[in-house]
Short mmCIF file of C-alpha atoms and ligand atoms in Angstrom, two decimals:
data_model
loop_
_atom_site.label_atom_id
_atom_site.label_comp_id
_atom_site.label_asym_id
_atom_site.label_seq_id
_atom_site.Cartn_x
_atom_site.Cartn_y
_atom_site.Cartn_z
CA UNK A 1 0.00 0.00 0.00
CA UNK A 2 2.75 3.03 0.87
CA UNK A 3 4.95 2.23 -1.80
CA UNK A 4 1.78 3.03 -4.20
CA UNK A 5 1.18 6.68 -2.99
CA UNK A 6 3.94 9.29 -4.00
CA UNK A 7 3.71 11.12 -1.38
CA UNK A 8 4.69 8.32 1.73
CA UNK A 9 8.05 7.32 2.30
CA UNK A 10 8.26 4.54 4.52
CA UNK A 11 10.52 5.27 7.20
CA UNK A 12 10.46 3.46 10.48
CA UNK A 13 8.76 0.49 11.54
CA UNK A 14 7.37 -1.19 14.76
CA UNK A 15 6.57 -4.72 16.08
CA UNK A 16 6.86 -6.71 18.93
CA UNK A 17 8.15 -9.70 17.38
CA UNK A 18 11.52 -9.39 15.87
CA UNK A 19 10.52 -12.01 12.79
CA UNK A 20 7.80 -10.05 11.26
CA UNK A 21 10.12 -6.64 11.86
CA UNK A 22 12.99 -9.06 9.29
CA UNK A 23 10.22 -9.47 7.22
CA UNK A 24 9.49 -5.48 6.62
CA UNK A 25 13.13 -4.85 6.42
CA UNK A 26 13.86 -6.93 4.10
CA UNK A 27 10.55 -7.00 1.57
CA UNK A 28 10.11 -3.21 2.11
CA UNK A 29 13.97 -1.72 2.57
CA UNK A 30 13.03 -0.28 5.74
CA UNK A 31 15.96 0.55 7.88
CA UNK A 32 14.95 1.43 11.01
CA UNK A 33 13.32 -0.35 13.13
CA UNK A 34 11.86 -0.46 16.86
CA UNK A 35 10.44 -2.98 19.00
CA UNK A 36 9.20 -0.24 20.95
CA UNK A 37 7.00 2.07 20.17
CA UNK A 38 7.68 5.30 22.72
CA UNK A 39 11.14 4.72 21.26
CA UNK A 40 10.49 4.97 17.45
CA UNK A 41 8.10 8.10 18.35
CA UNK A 42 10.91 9.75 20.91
CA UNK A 43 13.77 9.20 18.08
CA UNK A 44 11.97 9.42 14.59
CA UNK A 45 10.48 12.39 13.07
CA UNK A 46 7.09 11.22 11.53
CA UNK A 47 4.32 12.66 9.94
CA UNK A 48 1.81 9.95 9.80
CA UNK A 49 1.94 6.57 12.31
CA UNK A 50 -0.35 3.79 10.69
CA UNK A 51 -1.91 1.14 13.14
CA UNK A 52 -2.11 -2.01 12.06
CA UNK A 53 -2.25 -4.11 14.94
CA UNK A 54 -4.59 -5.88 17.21
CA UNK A 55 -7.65 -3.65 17.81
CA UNK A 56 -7.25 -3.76 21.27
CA UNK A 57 -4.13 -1.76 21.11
CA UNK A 58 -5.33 1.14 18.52
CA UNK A 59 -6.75 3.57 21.04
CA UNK A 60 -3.16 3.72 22.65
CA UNK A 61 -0.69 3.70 20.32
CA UNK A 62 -3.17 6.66 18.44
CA UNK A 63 -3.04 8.78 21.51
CA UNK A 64 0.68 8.43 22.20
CA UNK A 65 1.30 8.99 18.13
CA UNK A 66 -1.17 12.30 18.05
CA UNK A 67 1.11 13.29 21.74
CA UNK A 68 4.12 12.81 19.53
CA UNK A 69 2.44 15.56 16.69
CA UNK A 70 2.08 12.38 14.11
CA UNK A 71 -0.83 12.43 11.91
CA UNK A 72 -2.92 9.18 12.19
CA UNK A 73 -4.18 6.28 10.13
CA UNK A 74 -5.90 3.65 11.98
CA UNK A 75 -7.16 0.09 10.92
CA UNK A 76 -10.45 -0.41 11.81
CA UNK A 77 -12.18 -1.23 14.20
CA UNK A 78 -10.96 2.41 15.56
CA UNK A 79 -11.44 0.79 18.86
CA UNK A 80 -13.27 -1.54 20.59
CA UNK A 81 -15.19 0.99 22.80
CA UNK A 82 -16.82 4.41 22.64
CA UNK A 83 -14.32 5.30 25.75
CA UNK A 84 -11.29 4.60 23.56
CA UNK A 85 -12.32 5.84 20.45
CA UNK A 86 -13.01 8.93 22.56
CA UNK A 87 -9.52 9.30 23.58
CA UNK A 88 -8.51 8.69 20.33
CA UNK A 89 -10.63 11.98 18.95
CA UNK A 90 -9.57 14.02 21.84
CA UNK A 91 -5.93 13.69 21.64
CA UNK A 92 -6.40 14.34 17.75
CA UNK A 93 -7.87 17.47 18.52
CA UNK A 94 -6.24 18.87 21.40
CA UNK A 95 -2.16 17.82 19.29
CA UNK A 96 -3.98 19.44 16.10
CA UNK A 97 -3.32 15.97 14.10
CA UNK A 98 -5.63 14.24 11.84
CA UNK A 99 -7.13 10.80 12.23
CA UNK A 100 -8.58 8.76 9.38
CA UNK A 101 -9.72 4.96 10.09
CA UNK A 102 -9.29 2.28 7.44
CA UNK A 103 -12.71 1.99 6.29
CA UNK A 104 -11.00 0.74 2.76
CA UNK A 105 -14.62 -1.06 1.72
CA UNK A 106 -15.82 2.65 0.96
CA UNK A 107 -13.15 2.98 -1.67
CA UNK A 108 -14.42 -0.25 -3.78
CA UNK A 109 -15.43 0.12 -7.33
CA UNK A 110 -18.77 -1.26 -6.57
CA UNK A 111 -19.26 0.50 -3.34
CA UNK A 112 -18.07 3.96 -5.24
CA UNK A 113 -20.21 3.53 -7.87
CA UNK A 114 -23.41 2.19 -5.59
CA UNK A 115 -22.75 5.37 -4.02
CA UNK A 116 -22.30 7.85 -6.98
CA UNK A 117 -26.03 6.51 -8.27
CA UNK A 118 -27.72 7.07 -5.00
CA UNK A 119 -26.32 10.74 -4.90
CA UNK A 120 -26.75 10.97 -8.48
CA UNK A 121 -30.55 10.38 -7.49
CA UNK A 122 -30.91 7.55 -9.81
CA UNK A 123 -33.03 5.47 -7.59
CA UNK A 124 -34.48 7.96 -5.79
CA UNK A 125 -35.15 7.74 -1.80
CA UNK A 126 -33.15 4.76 -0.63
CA UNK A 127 -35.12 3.08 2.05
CA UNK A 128 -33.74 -0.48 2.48
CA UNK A 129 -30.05 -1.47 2.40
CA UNK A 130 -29.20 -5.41 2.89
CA UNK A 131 -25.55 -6.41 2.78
CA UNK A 132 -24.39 -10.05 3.65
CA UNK A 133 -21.56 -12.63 3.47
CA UNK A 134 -21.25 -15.75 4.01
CA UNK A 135 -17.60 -17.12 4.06
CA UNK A 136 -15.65 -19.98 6.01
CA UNK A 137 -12.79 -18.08 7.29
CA UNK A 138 -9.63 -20.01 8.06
CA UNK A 139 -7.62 -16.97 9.42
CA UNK A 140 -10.17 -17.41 12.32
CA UNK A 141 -7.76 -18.92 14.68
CA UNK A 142 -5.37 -16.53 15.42
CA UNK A 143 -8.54 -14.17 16.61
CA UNK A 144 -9.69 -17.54 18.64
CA UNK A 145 -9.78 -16.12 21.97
CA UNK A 146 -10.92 -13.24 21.78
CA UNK A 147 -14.83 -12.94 23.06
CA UNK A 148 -15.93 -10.45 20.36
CA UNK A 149 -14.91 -11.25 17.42
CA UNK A 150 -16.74 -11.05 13.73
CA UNK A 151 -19.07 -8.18 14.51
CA UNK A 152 -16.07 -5.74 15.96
CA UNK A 153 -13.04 -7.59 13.26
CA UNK A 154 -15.62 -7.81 9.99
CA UNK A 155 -19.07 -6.75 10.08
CA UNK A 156 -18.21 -3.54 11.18
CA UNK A 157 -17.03 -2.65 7.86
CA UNK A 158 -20.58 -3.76 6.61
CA UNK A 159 -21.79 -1.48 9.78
CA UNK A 160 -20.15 1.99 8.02
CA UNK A 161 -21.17 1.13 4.73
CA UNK A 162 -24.97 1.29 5.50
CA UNK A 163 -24.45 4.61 7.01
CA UNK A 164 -22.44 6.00 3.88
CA UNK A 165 -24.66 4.79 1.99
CA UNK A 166 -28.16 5.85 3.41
CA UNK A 167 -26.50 9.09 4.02
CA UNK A 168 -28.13 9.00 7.50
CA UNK A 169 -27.10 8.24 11.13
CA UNK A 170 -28.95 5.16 13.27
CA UNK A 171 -31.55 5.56 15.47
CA UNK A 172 -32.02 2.39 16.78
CA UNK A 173 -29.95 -1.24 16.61
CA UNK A 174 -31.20 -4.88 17.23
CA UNK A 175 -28.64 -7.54 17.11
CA UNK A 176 -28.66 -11.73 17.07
CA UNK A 177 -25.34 -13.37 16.99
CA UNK A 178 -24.43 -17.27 17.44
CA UNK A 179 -21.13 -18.74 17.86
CA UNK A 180 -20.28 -21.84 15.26
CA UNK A 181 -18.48 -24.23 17.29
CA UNK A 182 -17.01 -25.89 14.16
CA UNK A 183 -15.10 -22.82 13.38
CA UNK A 184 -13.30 -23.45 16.68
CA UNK A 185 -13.27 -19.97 18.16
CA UNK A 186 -14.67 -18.16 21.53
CA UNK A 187 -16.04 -15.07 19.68
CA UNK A 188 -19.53 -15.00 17.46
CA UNK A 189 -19.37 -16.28 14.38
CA UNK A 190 -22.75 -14.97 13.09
CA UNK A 191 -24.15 -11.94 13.20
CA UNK A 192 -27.26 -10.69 11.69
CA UNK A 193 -27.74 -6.51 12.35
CA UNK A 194 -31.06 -4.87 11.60
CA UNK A 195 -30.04 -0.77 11.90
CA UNK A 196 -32.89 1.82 11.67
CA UNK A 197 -31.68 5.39 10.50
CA UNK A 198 -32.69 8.66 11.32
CA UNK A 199 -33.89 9.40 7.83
CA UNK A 200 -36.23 6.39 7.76
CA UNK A 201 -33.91 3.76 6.09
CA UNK A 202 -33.79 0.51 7.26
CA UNK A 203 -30.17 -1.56 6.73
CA UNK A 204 -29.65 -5.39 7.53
CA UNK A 205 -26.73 -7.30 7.25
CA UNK A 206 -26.34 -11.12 7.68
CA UNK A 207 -22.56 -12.16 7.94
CA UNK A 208 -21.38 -15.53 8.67
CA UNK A 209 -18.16 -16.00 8.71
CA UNK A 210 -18.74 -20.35 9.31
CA UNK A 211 -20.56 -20.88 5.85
CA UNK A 212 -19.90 -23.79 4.10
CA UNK A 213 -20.90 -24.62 0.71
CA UNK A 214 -21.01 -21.40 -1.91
CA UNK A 215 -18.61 -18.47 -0.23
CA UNK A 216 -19.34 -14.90 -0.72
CA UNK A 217 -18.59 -11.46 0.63
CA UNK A 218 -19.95 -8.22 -0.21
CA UNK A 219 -23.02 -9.25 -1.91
CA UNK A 220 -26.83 -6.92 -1.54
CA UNK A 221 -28.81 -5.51 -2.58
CA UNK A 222 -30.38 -1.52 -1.96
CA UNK A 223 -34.07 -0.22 -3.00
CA UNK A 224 -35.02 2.93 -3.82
CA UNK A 225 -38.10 4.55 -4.05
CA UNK A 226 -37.32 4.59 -8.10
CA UNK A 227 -35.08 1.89 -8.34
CA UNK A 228 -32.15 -0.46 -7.13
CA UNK A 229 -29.19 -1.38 -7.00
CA UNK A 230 -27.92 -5.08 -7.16
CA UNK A 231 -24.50 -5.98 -5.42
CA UNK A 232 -23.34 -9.02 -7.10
CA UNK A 233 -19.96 -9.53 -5.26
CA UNK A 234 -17.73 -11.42 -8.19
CA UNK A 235 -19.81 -9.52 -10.77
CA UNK A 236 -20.63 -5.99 -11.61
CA UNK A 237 -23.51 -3.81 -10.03
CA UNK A 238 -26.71 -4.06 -11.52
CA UNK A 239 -28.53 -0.74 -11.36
CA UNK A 240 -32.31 -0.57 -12.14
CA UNK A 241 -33.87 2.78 -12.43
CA UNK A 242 -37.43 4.34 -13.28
CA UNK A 243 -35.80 7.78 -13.55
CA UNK A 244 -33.80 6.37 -16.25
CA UNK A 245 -36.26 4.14 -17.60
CA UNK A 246 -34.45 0.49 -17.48
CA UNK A 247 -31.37 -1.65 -16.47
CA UNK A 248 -28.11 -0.97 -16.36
CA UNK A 249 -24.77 -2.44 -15.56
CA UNK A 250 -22.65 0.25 -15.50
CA UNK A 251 -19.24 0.71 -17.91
CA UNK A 252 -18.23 -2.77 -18.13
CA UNK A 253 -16.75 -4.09 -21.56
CA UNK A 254 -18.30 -7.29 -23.37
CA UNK A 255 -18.51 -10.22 -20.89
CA UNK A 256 -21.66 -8.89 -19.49
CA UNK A 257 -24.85 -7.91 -21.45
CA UNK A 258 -25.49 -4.19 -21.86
CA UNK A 259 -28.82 -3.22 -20.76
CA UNK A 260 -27.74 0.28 -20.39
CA UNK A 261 -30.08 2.77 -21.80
CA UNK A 262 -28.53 5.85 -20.72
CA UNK A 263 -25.26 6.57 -19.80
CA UNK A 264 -25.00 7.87 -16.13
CA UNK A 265 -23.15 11.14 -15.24
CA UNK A 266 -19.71 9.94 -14.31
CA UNK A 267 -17.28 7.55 -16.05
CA UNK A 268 -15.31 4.73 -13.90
CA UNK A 269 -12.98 2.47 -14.67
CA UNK A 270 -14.02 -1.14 -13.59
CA UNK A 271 -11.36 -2.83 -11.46
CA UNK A 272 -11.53 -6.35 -9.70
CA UNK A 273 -12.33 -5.52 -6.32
CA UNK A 274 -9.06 -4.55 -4.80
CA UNK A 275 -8.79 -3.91 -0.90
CA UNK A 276 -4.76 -3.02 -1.19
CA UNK A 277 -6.19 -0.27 -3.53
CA UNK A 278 -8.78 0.68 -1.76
CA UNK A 279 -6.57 0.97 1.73
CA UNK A 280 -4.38 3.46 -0.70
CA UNK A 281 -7.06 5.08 -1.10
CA UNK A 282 -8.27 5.68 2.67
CA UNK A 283 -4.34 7.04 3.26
CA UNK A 284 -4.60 9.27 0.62
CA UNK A 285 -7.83 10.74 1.56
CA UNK A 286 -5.84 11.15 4.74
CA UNK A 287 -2.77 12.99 2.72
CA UNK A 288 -5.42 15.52 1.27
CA UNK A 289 -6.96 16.39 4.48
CA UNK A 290 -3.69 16.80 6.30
CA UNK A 291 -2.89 19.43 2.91
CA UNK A 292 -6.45 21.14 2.86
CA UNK A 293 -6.81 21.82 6.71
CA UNK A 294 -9.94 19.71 6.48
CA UNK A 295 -11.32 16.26 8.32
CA UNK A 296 -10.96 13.11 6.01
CA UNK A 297 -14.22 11.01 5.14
CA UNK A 298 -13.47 8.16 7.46
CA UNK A 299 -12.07 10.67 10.19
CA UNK A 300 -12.40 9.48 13.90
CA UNK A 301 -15.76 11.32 14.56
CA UNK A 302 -17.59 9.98 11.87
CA UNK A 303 -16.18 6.29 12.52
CA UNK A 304 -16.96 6.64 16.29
CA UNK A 305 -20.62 6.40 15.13
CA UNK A 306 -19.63 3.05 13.25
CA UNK A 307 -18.43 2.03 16.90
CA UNK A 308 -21.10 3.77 18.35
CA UNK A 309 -23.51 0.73 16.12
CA UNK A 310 -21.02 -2.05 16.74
CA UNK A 311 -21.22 -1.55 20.56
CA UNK A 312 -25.10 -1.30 20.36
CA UNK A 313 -25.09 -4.52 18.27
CA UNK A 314 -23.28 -6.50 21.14
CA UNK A 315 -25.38 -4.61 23.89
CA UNK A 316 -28.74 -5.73 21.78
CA UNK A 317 -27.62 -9.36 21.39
CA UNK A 318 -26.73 -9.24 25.31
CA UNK A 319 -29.99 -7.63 26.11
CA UNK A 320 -32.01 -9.18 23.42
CA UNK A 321 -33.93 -6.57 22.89
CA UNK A 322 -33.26 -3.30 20.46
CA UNK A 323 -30.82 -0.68 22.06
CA UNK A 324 -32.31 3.39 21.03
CA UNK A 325 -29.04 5.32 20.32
CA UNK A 326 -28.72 8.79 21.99
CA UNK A 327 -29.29 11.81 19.31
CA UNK A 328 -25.92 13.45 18.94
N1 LIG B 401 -9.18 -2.84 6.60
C1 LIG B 401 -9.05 -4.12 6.33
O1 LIG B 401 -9.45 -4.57 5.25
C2 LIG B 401 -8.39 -5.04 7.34
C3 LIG B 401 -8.06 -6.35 6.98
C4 LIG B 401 -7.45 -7.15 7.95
C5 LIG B 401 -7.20 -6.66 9.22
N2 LIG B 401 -7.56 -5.39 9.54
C6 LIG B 401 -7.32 -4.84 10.88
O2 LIG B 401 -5.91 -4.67 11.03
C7 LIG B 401 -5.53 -4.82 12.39
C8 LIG B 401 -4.44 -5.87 12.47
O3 LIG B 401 -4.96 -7.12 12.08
P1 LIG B 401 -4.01 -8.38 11.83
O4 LIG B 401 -4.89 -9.52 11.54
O5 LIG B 401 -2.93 -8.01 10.86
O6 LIG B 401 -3.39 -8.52 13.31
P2 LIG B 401 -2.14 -9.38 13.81
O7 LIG B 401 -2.56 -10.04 15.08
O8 LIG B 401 -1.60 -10.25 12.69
O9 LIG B 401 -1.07 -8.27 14.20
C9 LIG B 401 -0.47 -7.43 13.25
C10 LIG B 401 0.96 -7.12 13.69
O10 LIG B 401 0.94 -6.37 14.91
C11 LIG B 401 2.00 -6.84 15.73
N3 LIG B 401 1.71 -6.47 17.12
C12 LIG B 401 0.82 -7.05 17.96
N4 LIG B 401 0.80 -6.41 19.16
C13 LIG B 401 1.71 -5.40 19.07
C14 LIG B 401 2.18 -4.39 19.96
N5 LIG B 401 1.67 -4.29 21.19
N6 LIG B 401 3.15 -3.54 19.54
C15 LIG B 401 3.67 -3.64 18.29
N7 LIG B 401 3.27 -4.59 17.39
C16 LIG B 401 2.30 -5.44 17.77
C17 LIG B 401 2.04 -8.33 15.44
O11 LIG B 401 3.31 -8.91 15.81
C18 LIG B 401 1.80 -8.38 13.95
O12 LIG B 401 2.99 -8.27 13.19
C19 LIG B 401 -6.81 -5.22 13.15
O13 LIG B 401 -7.35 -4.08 13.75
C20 LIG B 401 -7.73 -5.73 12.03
O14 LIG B 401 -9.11 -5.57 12.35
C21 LIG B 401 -8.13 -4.57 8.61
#
């Protein structure tokens, strides 16, 4: 990822185990290298720290970055809790740093382009938004003991998608999970979220992350009041509109058939679905808005309401009953 964007030069790096810190040396040329982080702050002069370790360590090793005047990019989850991700916008603010959190899924082709037709207006008033995924994952066991796992590690990038894409905040969240034992872990391994927003849309997403059979990610599907828009996961988006009178699968070449009976307003290249890409994508945002003065897209304040979702979902599954989120 920072060997794609101009503007980063990779200068230090930090881990606790000496093998994986080889590994970056050697793949990536990086010559310095810490085991501790308070060190590498105290003796390098950086401009941006990016977090990629366990979640449970973000909230820290963000504050003591945005002490040391470094501009911050953050894997999600930004935290696990509201407390953290608080301290995590504070000492942003008060060291006059930016934060930006890796919500890469928002830089996807499809999810750009789902986007761009719902504020294009093409199917008018979106009122239901359901995402799902059903995978067997076999990275599961190095998350095995932890208690929460797929709603805070995965869904939660499902969680900020339905709010960027109803344009809208939630108002209330109501939560099931279930925990697989075949996938041999302590967390859930199911979750299905029903989110009600502010503006009256409703978003559900079912993830499983024990599926066998068939695997998918990223697959949904979101109505409008004049149309909708079909997330097809290994294939393009299918768009329907009344507004523009029929189907259409936007700017694709031959291999699928062209419904399209009207151009829409913007032009896109059509990429496989690229994560790496998309994660360049979240840093740059956060280059700009360290150059313009101005908060990035995925900046810690709007993802706290992500986390803000996540830790209702977990409350509502505890409680079993919806949790109403306070107006803020
Ligand atoms: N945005 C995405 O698409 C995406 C994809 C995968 C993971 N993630 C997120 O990235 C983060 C890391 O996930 P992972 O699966 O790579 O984790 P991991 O457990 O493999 O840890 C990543 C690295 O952090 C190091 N580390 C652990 N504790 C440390 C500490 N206290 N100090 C310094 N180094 C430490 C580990 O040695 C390892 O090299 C998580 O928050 C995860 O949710 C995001």
């Amino acid at each position: 990822v920072y060997g794609r964007i101009p503007q980063i030069e990779l200068v230090s790096a930090c881990d606790v185990s000496t093998d994986n810190l080889d590994a970056v040396s050697r793949t990536f040329g990086v010559k310095s290298t810490y085991t501790d982080y308070s060190e590498m702050l105290d003796n390098e002069d950086l401009d941006i720290v990016s977090i990629v370790t366990p979640s449970y360590t973000h909230s820290s090793f963000a504050v003591t970055g945005a002490q040391h005047g470094c501009n911050i990019f953050v894997e999600k989850p930004m935290a696990p809790t509201l407390d953290e991700a608080d301290r995590m916008i504070g000492a942003a603010e008060q060291n006059n740093v930016r934060l930006a959190v890796d919500e890469n899924w928002r830089w996807l082709p499809e999810f750009v382009r789902a986007k761009q037709c719902i504020d294009d207006g093409v199917i008018g008033e979106v009122y239901l938004i359901q995402l799902e995924e059903f995978i067997w994952w076999t990275m599961a066991e190095k998350y095995k003991k932890q208690s929460r796992f797929l709603i805070q590690e995965q869904t939660v990038h499902f969680i900020d998608l339905l709010r960027w894409l109803s344009n809208s905040n939630a108002d209330s969240v109501y939560a099931c999970t279930r925990n697989v034992p075949s996938l041999g872990i302590a967390g859930e391994s199911v979750a299905a979220i029903t989110v009600k927003f502010r503006n009256g849309a409703i978003g559900i997403v079912t993830d499983n992350f024990a599926a066998r059979g068939k695997q998918y990610s990223m697959k949904g599907r979101i109505e409008g009041t004049r149309g909708s828009i079909l997330l097809n996961w290994d294939r393009p988006l299918e768009v329907y509109s009344d507004i523009i009178g029929g189907f259409l699968v936007p700017n694709i070449d031959g291999e699928y058939p062209m419904m399209q009976t009207q151009p829409l307003s913007r032009n896109f290249e059509w990429p496989q679905s690229n994560l790496i890409n998309a994660t360049g994508k979240a840093l740059s945002s956060l280059i700009q808005s360290i150059e313009n003065g101005q908060d990035p897209p995925t900046s810690g304040r709007d993802n706290r309401r992500d986390i803000e979702i996540m830790v209702a979902a977990y409350e509502s599954t505890e409680k079993g009953h919806a949790v109403i989120l306070q107006q803020s």
